[in-house]
PDB file of C-alpha atoms in Angstrom:
ATOM      1  CA  MET A   1      85.081 149.987  50.843  1.00 30.00           C
ATOM      2  CA  ARG A   2      81.823 149.535  52.759  1.00 30.00           C
ATOM      3  CA  VAL A   3      81.632 148.090  56.243  1.00 33.00           C
ATOM      4  CA  ILE A   4      78.441 146.620  57.688  1.00 35.00           C
ATOM      5  CA  VAL A   5      77.729 147.472  61.313  1.00 35.00           C
ATOM      6  CA  PRO A   6      74.994 145.647  63.250  1.00 37.00           C
ATOM      7  CA  VAL A   7      72.043 147.696  64.459  1.00 36.00           C
ATOM      8  CA  ALA A   8      70.394 146.955  67.800  1.00 37.00           C
ATOM      9  CA  GLY A   9      66.699 146.438  67.996  1.00 37.00           C
ATOM     10  CA  ALA A  10      64.058 143.875  67.271  1.00 34.00           C
ATOM     11  CA  GLY A  11      65.916 142.717  64.168  1.00 36.00           C
ATOM     12  CA  ALA A  12      69.334 142.166  65.723  1.00 36.00           C
ATOM     13  CA  ASP A  13      70.391 140.399  62.530  1.00 34.00           C
ATOM     14  CA  MET A  14      69.849 143.601  60.560  1.00 32.00           C
ATOM     15  CA  ALA A  15      72.850 145.680  59.548  1.00 31.00           C
ATOM     16  CA  THR A  16      73.488 149.132  58.225  1.00 29.00           C
ATOM     17  CA  PRO A  17      76.411 150.350  56.090  1.00 27.00           C
ATOM     18  CA  CYS A  18      78.801 152.952  57.395  1.00 29.00           C
ATOM     19  CA  ASP A  19      81.777 154.797  55.942  1.00 29.00           C
ATOM     20  CA  PRO A  20      84.972 153.377  57.436  1.00 29.00           C
ATOM     21  CA  GLY A  21      86.898 156.635  57.092  1.00 31.00           C
ATOM     22  CA  GLU A  22      90.639 156.769  56.547  1.00 31.00           C
ATOM     23  CA  PRO A  23      92.914 153.729  56.814  1.00 30.00           C
ATOM     24  CA  SER A  24      94.494 153.644  60.244  1.00 31.00           C
ATOM     25  CA  GLY A  25      97.495 151.312  59.828  1.00 33.00           C
ATOM     26  CA  GLU A  26     101.022 152.789  59.626  1.00 35.00           C
ATOM     27  CA  ASP A  27     101.454 151.438  56.092  1.00 35.00           C
ATOM     28  CA  GLY A  28      98.156 152.941  54.856  1.00 31.00           C
ATOM     29  CA  THR A  29      96.170 149.734  55.223  1.00 30.00           C
ATOM     30  CA  GLU A  30      93.218 149.298  57.515  1.00 33.00           C
ATOM     31  CA  ALA A  31      94.117 148.366  61.056  1.00 34.00           C
ATOM     32  CA  ALA A  32      93.113 144.928  62.271  1.00 45.00           C
ATOM     33  CA  ALA A  33      92.193 146.351  65.676  1.00 57.00           C
ATOM     34  CA  CYS A  34      88.610 146.940  66.680  1.00 74.00           C
ATOM     35  CA  GLY A  35      88.168 150.579  65.785  1.00 61.00           C
ATOM     36  CA  PRO A  36      85.185 152.537  64.527  1.00 59.00           C
ATOM     37  CA  GLU A  37      85.961 151.291  61.009  1.00 63.00           C
ATOM     38  CA  ALA A  38      85.728 147.622  61.981  1.00 69.00           C
ATOM     39  CA  VAL A  39      82.611 145.513  62.275  1.00 79.00           C
ATOM     40  CA  ARG A  40      82.223 145.205  66.013  1.00 86.00           C
ATOM     41  CA  PRO A  41      80.536 142.248  67.654  1.00 92.00           C
ATOM     42  CA  VAL A  42      77.099 142.665  69.194  1.00 93.00           C
ATOM     43  CA  ILE A  43      77.380 142.715  72.984  1.00 95.00           C
ATOM     44  CA  TYR A  44      75.059 140.644  75.158  1.00 94.00           C
ATOM     45  CA  PRO A  45      75.047 142.189  78.662  1.00 93.00           C
ATOM     46  CA  GLN A  46      74.291 140.040  81.720  1.00 92.00           C
ATOM     47  CA  ALA A  47      73.506 141.418  85.200  1.00 90.00           C
ATOM     48  CA  GLY A  48      72.945 139.619  88.489  1.00 86.00           C
ATOM     49  CA  SER A  49      69.984 141.720  89.647  1.00 85.00           C
ATOM     50  CA  GLU A  50      67.394 144.273  88.593  1.00 86.00           C
ATOM     51  CA  ASP A  51      69.623 146.975  90.150  1.00 85.00           C
ATOM     52  CA  GLY A  52      72.465 145.720  87.969  1.00 84.00           C
ATOM     53  CA  LYS A  53      70.175 145.853  84.963  1.00 88.00           C
ATOM     54  CA  ALA A  54      69.399 149.516  85.676  1.00 86.00           C
ATOM     55  CA  ARG A  55      73.141 150.269  85.922  1.00 84.00           C
ATOM     56  CA  ALA A  56      73.662 148.410  82.650  1.00 86.00           C
ATOM     57  CA  GLU A  57      71.246 150.744  80.877  1.00 86.00           C
ATOM     58  CA  THR A  58      73.462 153.710  81.775  1.00 86.00           C
ATOM     59  CA  LEU A  59      76.470 151.823  80.482  1.00 88.00           C
ATOM     60  CA  ARG A  60      74.558 150.777  77.374  1.00 88.00           C
ATOM     61  CA  SER A  61      73.889 154.398  76.483  1.00 88.00           C
ATOM     62  CA  ALA A  62      77.514 155.467  77.036  1.00 91.00           C
ATOM     63  CA  LEU A  63      78.879 152.571  74.980  1.00 93.00           C
ATOM     64  CA  GLY A  64      76.353 153.226  72.225  1.00 91.00           C
ATOM     65  CA  ASP A  65      77.846 156.704  71.899  1.00 90.00           C
ATOM     66  CA  LYS A  66      81.211 154.992  71.283  1.00 90.00           C
ATOM     67  CA  GLY A  67      79.825 152.804  68.499  1.00 89.00           C
ATOM     68  CA  TRP A  68      79.040 149.618  70.422  1.00 93.00           C
ATOM     69  CA  VAL A  69      75.765 147.738  69.988  1.00 92.00           C
ATOM     70  CA  LEU A  70      74.420 146.270  73.232  1.00 93.00           C
ATOM     71  CA  LEU A  71      71.223 144.277  73.249  1.00 93.00           C
ATOM     72  CA  ALA A  72      68.805 144.315  76.178  1.00 92.00           C
ATOM     73  CA  THR A  73      70.387 143.311  79.474  1.00 91.00           C
ATOM     74  CA  GLU A  74      69.501 139.859  80.733  1.00 92.00           C
ATOM     75  CA  VAL A  75      69.153 139.315  84.482  1.00 91.00           C
ATOM     76  CA  VAL A  76      70.924 136.095  85.479  1.00 89.00           C
ATOM     77  CA  SER A  77      70.961 134.238  88.785  1.00 83.00           C
ATOM     78  CA  ALA A  78      74.648 134.851  89.462  1.00 78.00           C
ATOM     79  CA  SER A  79      77.178 137.429  88.359  1.00 73.00           C
ATOM     80  CA  PRO A  80      80.916 137.701  88.916  1.00 75.00           C
ATOM     81  CA  SER A  81      82.265 139.786  91.777  1.00 73.00           C
ATOM     82  CA  ASN A  82      84.279 141.661  89.153  1.00 80.00           C
ATOM     83  CA  GLY A  83      82.950 142.285  85.676  1.00 88.00           C
ATOM     84  CA  ASP A  84      84.156 140.298  82.690  1.00 93.00           C
ATOM     85  CA  ILE A  85      83.969 140.204  78.917  1.00 95.00           C
ATOM     86  CA  ARG A  86      83.610 136.757  77.390  1.00 94.00           C
ATOM     87  CA  TYR A  87      84.724 136.409  73.810  1.00 95.00           C
ATOM     88  CA  TYR A  88      84.522 133.330  71.613  1.00 92.00           C
ATOM     89  CA  HIS A  89      87.127 133.696  68.875  1.00 92.00           C
ATOM     90  CA  ALA A  90      90.818 134.643  69.117  1.00 91.00           C
ATOM     91  CA  GLU A  91      90.404 137.373  66.496  1.00 90.00           C
ATOM     92  CA  GLN A  92      87.963 139.152  68.859  1.00 93.00           C
ATOM     93  CA  LEU A  93      90.731 139.957  71.354  1.00 94.00           C
ATOM     94  CA  ALA A  94      91.272 143.507  70.038  1.00 93.00           C
ATOM     95  CA  CYS A  95      87.543 144.213  70.311  1.00 94.00           C
ATOM     96  CA  ALA A  96      87.390 142.733  73.817  1.00 95.00           C
ATOM     97  CA  GLU A  97      90.307 144.929  74.903  1.00 95.00           C
ATOM     98  CA  GLN A  98      88.718 148.032  73.347  1.00 94.00           C
ATOM     99  CA  LEU A  99      85.379 147.288  74.990  1.00 94.00           C
ATOM    100  CA  ALA A 100      87.092 146.880  78.388  1.00 94.00           C
ATOM    101  CA  GLN A 101      88.835 150.245  77.951  1.00 93.00           C
ATOM    102  CA  ASP A 102      85.608 151.944  76.896  1.00 93.00           C
ATOM    103  CA  ILE A 103      83.783 150.514  79.910  1.00 92.00           C
ATOM    104  CA  ALA A 104      86.501 151.687  82.306  1.00 91.00           C
ATOM    105  CA  ALA A 105      86.425 155.158  80.716  1.00 91.00           C
ATOM    106  CA  THR A 106      82.700 155.574  81.401  1.00 87.00           C
ATOM    107  CA  GLY A 107      83.320 155.790  85.158  1.00 79.00           C
ATOM    108  CA  GLY A 108      81.396 153.896  87.797  1.00 75.00           C
ATOM    109  CA  PHE A 109      82.532 150.568  86.348  1.00 80.00           C
ATOM    110  CA  GLY A 110      85.893 148.910  86.762  1.00 82.00           C
ATOM    111  CA  LYS A 111      87.830 147.497  83.836  1.00 87.00           C
ATOM    112  CA  PRO A 112      86.390 144.034  83.160  1.00 91.00           C
ATOM    113  CA  LYS A 113      88.515 140.912  82.990  1.00 94.00           C
ATOM    114  CA  LEU A 114      88.798 139.261  79.554  1.00 96.00           C
ATOM    115  CA  ILE A 115      87.811 135.603  79.300  1.00 95.00           C
ATOM    116  CA  TYR A 116      88.495 133.661  76.106  1.00 95.00           C
ATOM    117  CA  LEU A 117      86.073 130.741  75.663  1.00 92.00           C
ATOM    118  CA  GLY A 118      87.076 129.523  72.206  1.00 91.00           C
ATOM    119  CA  ASP A 119      89.526 126.938  73.501  1.00 89.00           C
ATOM    120  CA  ARG A 120      86.812 125.219  75.564  1.00 90.00           C
ATOM    121  CA  TYR A 121      83.841 125.631  73.248  1.00 84.00           C
ATOM    122  CA  ARG A 122      84.569 125.166  69.542  1.00 80.00           C
ATOM    123  CA  ASN A 123      81.230 126.051  67.919  1.00 84.00           C
ATOM    124  CA  LEU A 124      80.384 129.354  69.534  1.00 81.00           C
ATOM    125  CA  PRO A 125      78.716 131.938  67.288  1.00 80.00           C
ATOM    126  CA  THR A 126      80.628 134.685  65.527  1.00 84.00           C
ATOM    127  CA  GLY A 127      79.799 138.369  65.737  1.00 89.00           C
ATOM    128  CA  ARG A 128      78.977 138.481  69.445  1.00 92.00           C
ATOM    129  CA  MET A 129      80.556 138.774  72.879  1.00 95.00           C
ATOM    130  CA  GLU A 130      79.104 138.720  76.397  1.00 94.00           C
ATOM    131  CA  LEU A 131      79.502 141.404  79.028  1.00 93.00           C
ATOM    132  CA  TRP A 132      78.972 140.091  82.549  1.00 92.00           C
ATOM    133  CA  LEU A 133      78.539 143.003  84.935  1.00 87.00           C
ATOM    134  CA  ALA A 134      79.896 142.856  88.444  1.00 81.00           C
ATOM    135  CA  ALA A 135      77.423 142.493  91.250  1.00 72.00           C
ATOM    136  CA  PRO A 136      76.624 145.973  92.657  1.00 67.00           C
TER     137      PRO A 136
END
């Protein structure tokens, strides 16, 4: 089985194949969770300031080492006092939880709150989530 993993860069719609490795479910099937063998959503980071953007670059590098694809950080006019991960589809919950754990494990960032937006907005795109970084 081949899995397609998005590649960051100018062509964010590009993808590259990867070997999923061994099945990870107890019954020998692939796990539904968001592991290295799953196609992970592309993460769109948001920061409330240029200082936050600089901090996001450190986080971006650490998460990239864990298999996450983060696009360039966008500076927005307001950011939450605590960080959050906004996901659009119920089936993204496992990936949102894994991303929150990976962020907390990097140090210097708290574990972000998960916010599900699919019940309020029905036509949100697939294959992406937002990471809103806490104000420094």
